[in-house]
Coordinates of C-alpha atoms in Angstrom, one line a residue:
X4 CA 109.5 82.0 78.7
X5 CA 106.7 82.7 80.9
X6 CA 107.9 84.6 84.0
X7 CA 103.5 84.9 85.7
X8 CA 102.0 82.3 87.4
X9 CA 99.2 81.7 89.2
X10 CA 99.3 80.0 92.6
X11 CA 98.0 77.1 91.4
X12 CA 100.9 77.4 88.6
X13 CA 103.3 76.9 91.0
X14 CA 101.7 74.2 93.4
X15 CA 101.4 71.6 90.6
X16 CA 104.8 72.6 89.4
X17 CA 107.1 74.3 91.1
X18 CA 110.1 75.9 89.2
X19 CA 113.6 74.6 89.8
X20 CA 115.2 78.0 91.0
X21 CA 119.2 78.3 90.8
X22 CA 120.1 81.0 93.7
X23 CA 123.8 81.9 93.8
X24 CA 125.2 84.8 96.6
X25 CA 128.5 86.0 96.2
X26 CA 129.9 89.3 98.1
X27 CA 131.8 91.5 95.2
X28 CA 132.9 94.1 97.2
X29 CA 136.0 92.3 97.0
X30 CA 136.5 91.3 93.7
X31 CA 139.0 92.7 90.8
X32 CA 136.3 94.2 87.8
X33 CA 135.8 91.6 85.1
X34 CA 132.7 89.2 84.4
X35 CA 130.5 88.6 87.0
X36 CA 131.2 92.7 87.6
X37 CA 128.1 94.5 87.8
X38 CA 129.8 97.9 88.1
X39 CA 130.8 99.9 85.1
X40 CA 133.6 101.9 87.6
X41 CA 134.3 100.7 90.8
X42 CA 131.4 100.4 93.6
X43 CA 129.3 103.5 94.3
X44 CA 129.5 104.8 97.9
X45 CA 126.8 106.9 98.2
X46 CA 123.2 105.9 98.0
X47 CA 122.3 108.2 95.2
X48 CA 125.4 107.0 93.2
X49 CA 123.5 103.1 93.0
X50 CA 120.1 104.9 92.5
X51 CA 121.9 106.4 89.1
X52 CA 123.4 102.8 88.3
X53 CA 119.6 101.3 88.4
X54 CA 117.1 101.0 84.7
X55 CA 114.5 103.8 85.1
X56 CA 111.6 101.2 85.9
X57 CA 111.4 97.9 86.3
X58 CA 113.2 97.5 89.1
X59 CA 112.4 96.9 93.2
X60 CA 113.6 98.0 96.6
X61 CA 113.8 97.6 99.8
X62 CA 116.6 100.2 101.6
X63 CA 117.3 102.0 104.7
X64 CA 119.8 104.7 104.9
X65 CA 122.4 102.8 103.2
X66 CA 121.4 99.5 103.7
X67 CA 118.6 96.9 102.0
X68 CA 118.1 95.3 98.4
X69 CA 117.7 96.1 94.8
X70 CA 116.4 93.7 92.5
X71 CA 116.0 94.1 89.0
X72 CA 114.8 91.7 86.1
X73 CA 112.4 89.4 86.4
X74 CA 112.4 85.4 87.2
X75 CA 109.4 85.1 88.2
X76 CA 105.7 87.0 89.4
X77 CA 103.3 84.9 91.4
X78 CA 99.8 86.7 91.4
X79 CA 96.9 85.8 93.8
X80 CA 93.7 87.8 95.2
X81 CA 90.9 87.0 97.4
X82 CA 90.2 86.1 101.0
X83 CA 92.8 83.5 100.7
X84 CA 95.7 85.3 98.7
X85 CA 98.2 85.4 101.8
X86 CA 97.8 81.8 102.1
X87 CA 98.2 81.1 98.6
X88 CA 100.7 83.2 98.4
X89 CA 103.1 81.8 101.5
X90 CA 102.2 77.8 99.9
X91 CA 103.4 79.1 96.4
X92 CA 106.7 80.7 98.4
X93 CA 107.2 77.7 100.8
X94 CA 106.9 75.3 97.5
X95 CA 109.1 77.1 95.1
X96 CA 112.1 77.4 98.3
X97 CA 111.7 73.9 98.7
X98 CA 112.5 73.2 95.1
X99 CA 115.2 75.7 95.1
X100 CA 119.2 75.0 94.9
X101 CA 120.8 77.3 96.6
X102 CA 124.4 78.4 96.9
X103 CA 125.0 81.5 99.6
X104 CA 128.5 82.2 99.8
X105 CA 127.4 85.3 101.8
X106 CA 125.1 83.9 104.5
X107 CA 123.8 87.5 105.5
X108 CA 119.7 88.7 105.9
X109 CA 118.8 88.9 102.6
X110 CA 121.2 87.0 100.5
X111 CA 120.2 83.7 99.0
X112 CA 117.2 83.2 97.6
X113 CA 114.9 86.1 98.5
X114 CA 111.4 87.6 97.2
X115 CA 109.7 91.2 97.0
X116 CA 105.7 91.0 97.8
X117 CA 103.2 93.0 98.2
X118 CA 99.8 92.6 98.8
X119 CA 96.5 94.1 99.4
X120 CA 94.6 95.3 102.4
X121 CA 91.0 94.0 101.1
X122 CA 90.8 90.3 100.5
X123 CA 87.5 91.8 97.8
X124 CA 90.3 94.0 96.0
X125 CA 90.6 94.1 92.0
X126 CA 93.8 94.5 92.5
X127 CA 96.6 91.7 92.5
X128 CA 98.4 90.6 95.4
X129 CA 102.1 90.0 94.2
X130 CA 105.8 87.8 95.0
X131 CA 108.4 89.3 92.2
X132 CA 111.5 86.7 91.6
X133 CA 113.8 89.3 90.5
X134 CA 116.5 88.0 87.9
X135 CA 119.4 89.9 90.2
X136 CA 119.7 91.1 93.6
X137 CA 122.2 93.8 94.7
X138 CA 122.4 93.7 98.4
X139 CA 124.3 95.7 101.3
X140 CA 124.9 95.2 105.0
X141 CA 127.4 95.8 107.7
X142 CA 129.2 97.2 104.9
X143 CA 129.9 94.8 102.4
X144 CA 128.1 94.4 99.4
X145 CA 126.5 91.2 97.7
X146 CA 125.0 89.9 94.3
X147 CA 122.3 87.4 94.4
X148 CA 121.6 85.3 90.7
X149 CA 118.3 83.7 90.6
X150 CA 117.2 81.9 87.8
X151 CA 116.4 78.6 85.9
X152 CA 119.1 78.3 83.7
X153 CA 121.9 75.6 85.4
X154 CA 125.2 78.3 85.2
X155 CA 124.2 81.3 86.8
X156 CA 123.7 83.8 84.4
X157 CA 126.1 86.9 84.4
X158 CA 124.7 90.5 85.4
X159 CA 124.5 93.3 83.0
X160 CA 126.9 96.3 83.3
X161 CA 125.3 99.1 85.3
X162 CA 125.8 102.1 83.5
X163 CA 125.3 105.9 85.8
X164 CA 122.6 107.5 84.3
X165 CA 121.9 111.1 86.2
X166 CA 118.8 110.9 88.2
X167 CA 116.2 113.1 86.7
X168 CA 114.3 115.6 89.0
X169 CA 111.0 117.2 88.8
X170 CA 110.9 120.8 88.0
X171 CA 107.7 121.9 88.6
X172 CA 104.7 119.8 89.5
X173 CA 100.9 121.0 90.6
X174 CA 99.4 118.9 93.2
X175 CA 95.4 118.4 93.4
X176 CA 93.2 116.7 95.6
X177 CA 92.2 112.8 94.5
X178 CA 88.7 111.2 95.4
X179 CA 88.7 113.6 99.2
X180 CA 88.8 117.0 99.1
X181 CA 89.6 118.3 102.4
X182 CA 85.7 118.8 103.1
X183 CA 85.2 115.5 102.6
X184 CA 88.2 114.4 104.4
X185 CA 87.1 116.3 107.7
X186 CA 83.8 114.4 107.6
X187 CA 84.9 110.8 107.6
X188 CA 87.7 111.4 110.4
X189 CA 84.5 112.7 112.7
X190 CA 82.7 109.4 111.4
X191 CA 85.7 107.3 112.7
X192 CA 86.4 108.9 115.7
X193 CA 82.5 108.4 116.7
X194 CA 83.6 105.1 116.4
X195 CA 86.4 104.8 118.3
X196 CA 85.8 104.5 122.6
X197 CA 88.3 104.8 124.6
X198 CA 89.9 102.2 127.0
X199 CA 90.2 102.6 130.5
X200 CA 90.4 99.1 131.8
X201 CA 92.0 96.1 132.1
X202 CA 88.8 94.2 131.3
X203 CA 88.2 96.6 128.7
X204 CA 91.5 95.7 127.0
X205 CA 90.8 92.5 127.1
X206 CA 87.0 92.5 125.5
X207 CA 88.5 94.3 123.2
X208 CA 91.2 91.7 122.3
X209 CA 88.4 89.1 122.0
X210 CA 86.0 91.5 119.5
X211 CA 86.6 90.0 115.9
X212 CA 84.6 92.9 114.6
X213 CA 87.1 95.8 114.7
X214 CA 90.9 95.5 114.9
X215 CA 92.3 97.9 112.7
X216 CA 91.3 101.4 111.2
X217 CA 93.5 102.9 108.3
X218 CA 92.7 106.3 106.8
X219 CA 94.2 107.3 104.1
X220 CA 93.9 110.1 101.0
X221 CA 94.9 110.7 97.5
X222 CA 96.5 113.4 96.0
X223 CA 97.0 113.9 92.2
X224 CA 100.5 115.5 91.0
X225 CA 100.6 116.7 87.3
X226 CA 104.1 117.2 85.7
X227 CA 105.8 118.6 82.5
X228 CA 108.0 115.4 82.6
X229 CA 108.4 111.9 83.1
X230 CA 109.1 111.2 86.9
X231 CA 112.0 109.4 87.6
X232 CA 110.8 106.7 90.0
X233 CA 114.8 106.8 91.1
X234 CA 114.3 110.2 92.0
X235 CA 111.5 109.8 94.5
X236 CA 112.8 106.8 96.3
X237 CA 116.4 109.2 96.9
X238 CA 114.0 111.7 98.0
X239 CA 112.2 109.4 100.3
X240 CA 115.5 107.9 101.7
X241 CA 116.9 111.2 102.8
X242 CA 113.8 112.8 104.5
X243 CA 113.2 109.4 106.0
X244 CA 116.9 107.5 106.9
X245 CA 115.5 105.4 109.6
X246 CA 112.6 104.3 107.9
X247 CA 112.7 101.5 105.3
X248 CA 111.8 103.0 101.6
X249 CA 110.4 100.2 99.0
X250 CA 109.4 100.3 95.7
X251 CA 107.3 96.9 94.9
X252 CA 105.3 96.3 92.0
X253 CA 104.7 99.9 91.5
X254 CA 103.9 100.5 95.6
X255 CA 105.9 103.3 96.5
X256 CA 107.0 104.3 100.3
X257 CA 108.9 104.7 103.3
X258 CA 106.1 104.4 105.7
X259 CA 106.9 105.7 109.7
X260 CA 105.7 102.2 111.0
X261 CA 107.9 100.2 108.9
X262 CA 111.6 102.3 110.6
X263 CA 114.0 100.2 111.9
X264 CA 112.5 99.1 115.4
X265 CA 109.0 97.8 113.0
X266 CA 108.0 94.8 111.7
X267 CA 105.2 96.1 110.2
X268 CA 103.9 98.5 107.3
X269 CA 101.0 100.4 107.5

């Protein structure tokens, strides 16, 4: 079955999604069970239960959502990919039957997206329609089913598998070496002017021509092994409790501005 659309896929047609939320933090082991032995209680203990790829999240401390398997991928770049992107969404939830026995943020019928900062990007912007959702708040713990099929289908077992660490790794500068690095923060900051006024603030609000400036660098890190993608995002989620730690797509982070008093990410 094909499982990537296009917007324009999913305007004309819209799938009939089947969304079922039931809590089963309360529920004897048998089908329907995700859990090979009992519910894990720490956050590394679910990290071990999850495939080594192909999975997404979105966690903080021990809180958020895993998904895993795929329903659906809606791909979209351009100027116009956020809007194309929100129409898709706002068609396929319309279309959707949902049944949320939990009624908590994040059950029913949810999404993971990510998209791109430059609307002339070769990269695609990207909603994932994963197959399961595995969520957790206030303490009790949820599975999601989304699907197309019309019984909702039953989760695999998830089997611990030891997370697998990195033993040695050599890190090396990507495209900016530190020289070059040095120069382009002394080209931004020649452009930035500082604000001393309320009427500055305000013709500032109203200039289309700069509202944002992000800086960012690469780093390459060589290793003997395979990194364990389950690995990182533990790592991430105890240096960084308060901060939300995703893995989307392949976008990996746990970015300052998107802690628990942020909407945003940068």
């Amino acid at each position: 079955m094909t499982t990537i659309f296009g917007t324009s896929d999913i305007l004309s047609a819209p799938p009939r999604l089947r969304v079922r939320s039931r809590f089963v933090d309360d529920v004897d082991p048998g089908p329907g069970f995700p859990f090979e032995s009992g519910l894990p209680t720490t956050v590394e203990q679910t990290l071990e239960l999850l495939p080594t790829d192909g999975f997404s999240c979105w966690v903080r401390d021990t809180s958020g959502l895993i998904g895993f398997g795929r329903t659906l991928r809606i791909r979209a770049r351009g100027p116009e990919r956020f809007t194309e992107l929100s129409d898709a969404w706002k068609a396929i939830t319309e279309a959707a039957e949902v049944e949320d026995e939990v009624d908590l943020l994040g059950s029913g019928l949810m999404c993971f997206a990510t998209v791109a900062y430059s609307g002339e990007s070769a990269v695609d912007s990207i909603i994932h329609v994963p197959e399961f959702v595995l969520g957790r708040r206030g303490g009790r713990v949820w599975l999601t089913s989304i699907s197309t099929a019309e019984e909702p289908p039953l989760p695999p077992i998830l089997h611990a598998e030891p997370l697998q660490r990195v033993r040695s790794a050599r890190a090396e500068a990507g495209d900016l070496d530190p020289e070059k690095w040095s120069r382009l923060v002394e080209q931004v900051a020649a452009m930035l002017t500082p604000i001393d006024t309320s009427a500055e603030v305000d013709a500032f609000a109203d200039d289309p021509t700069l509202r944002k400036i992000v800086l960012a660098r690469d780093e390459v890190v060589t290793t003997e092994e395979d990194i364990d993608v389950r690995a990182v995002l533990g790592a991430l989620n105890r240096s960084y409790p308060s901060c939300w730690t995703f893995d989307i797509a392949g976008l990996i982070g746990s970015p300052r501005s998107c802690s628990s008093g942020s909407r945003t990410t940068e």
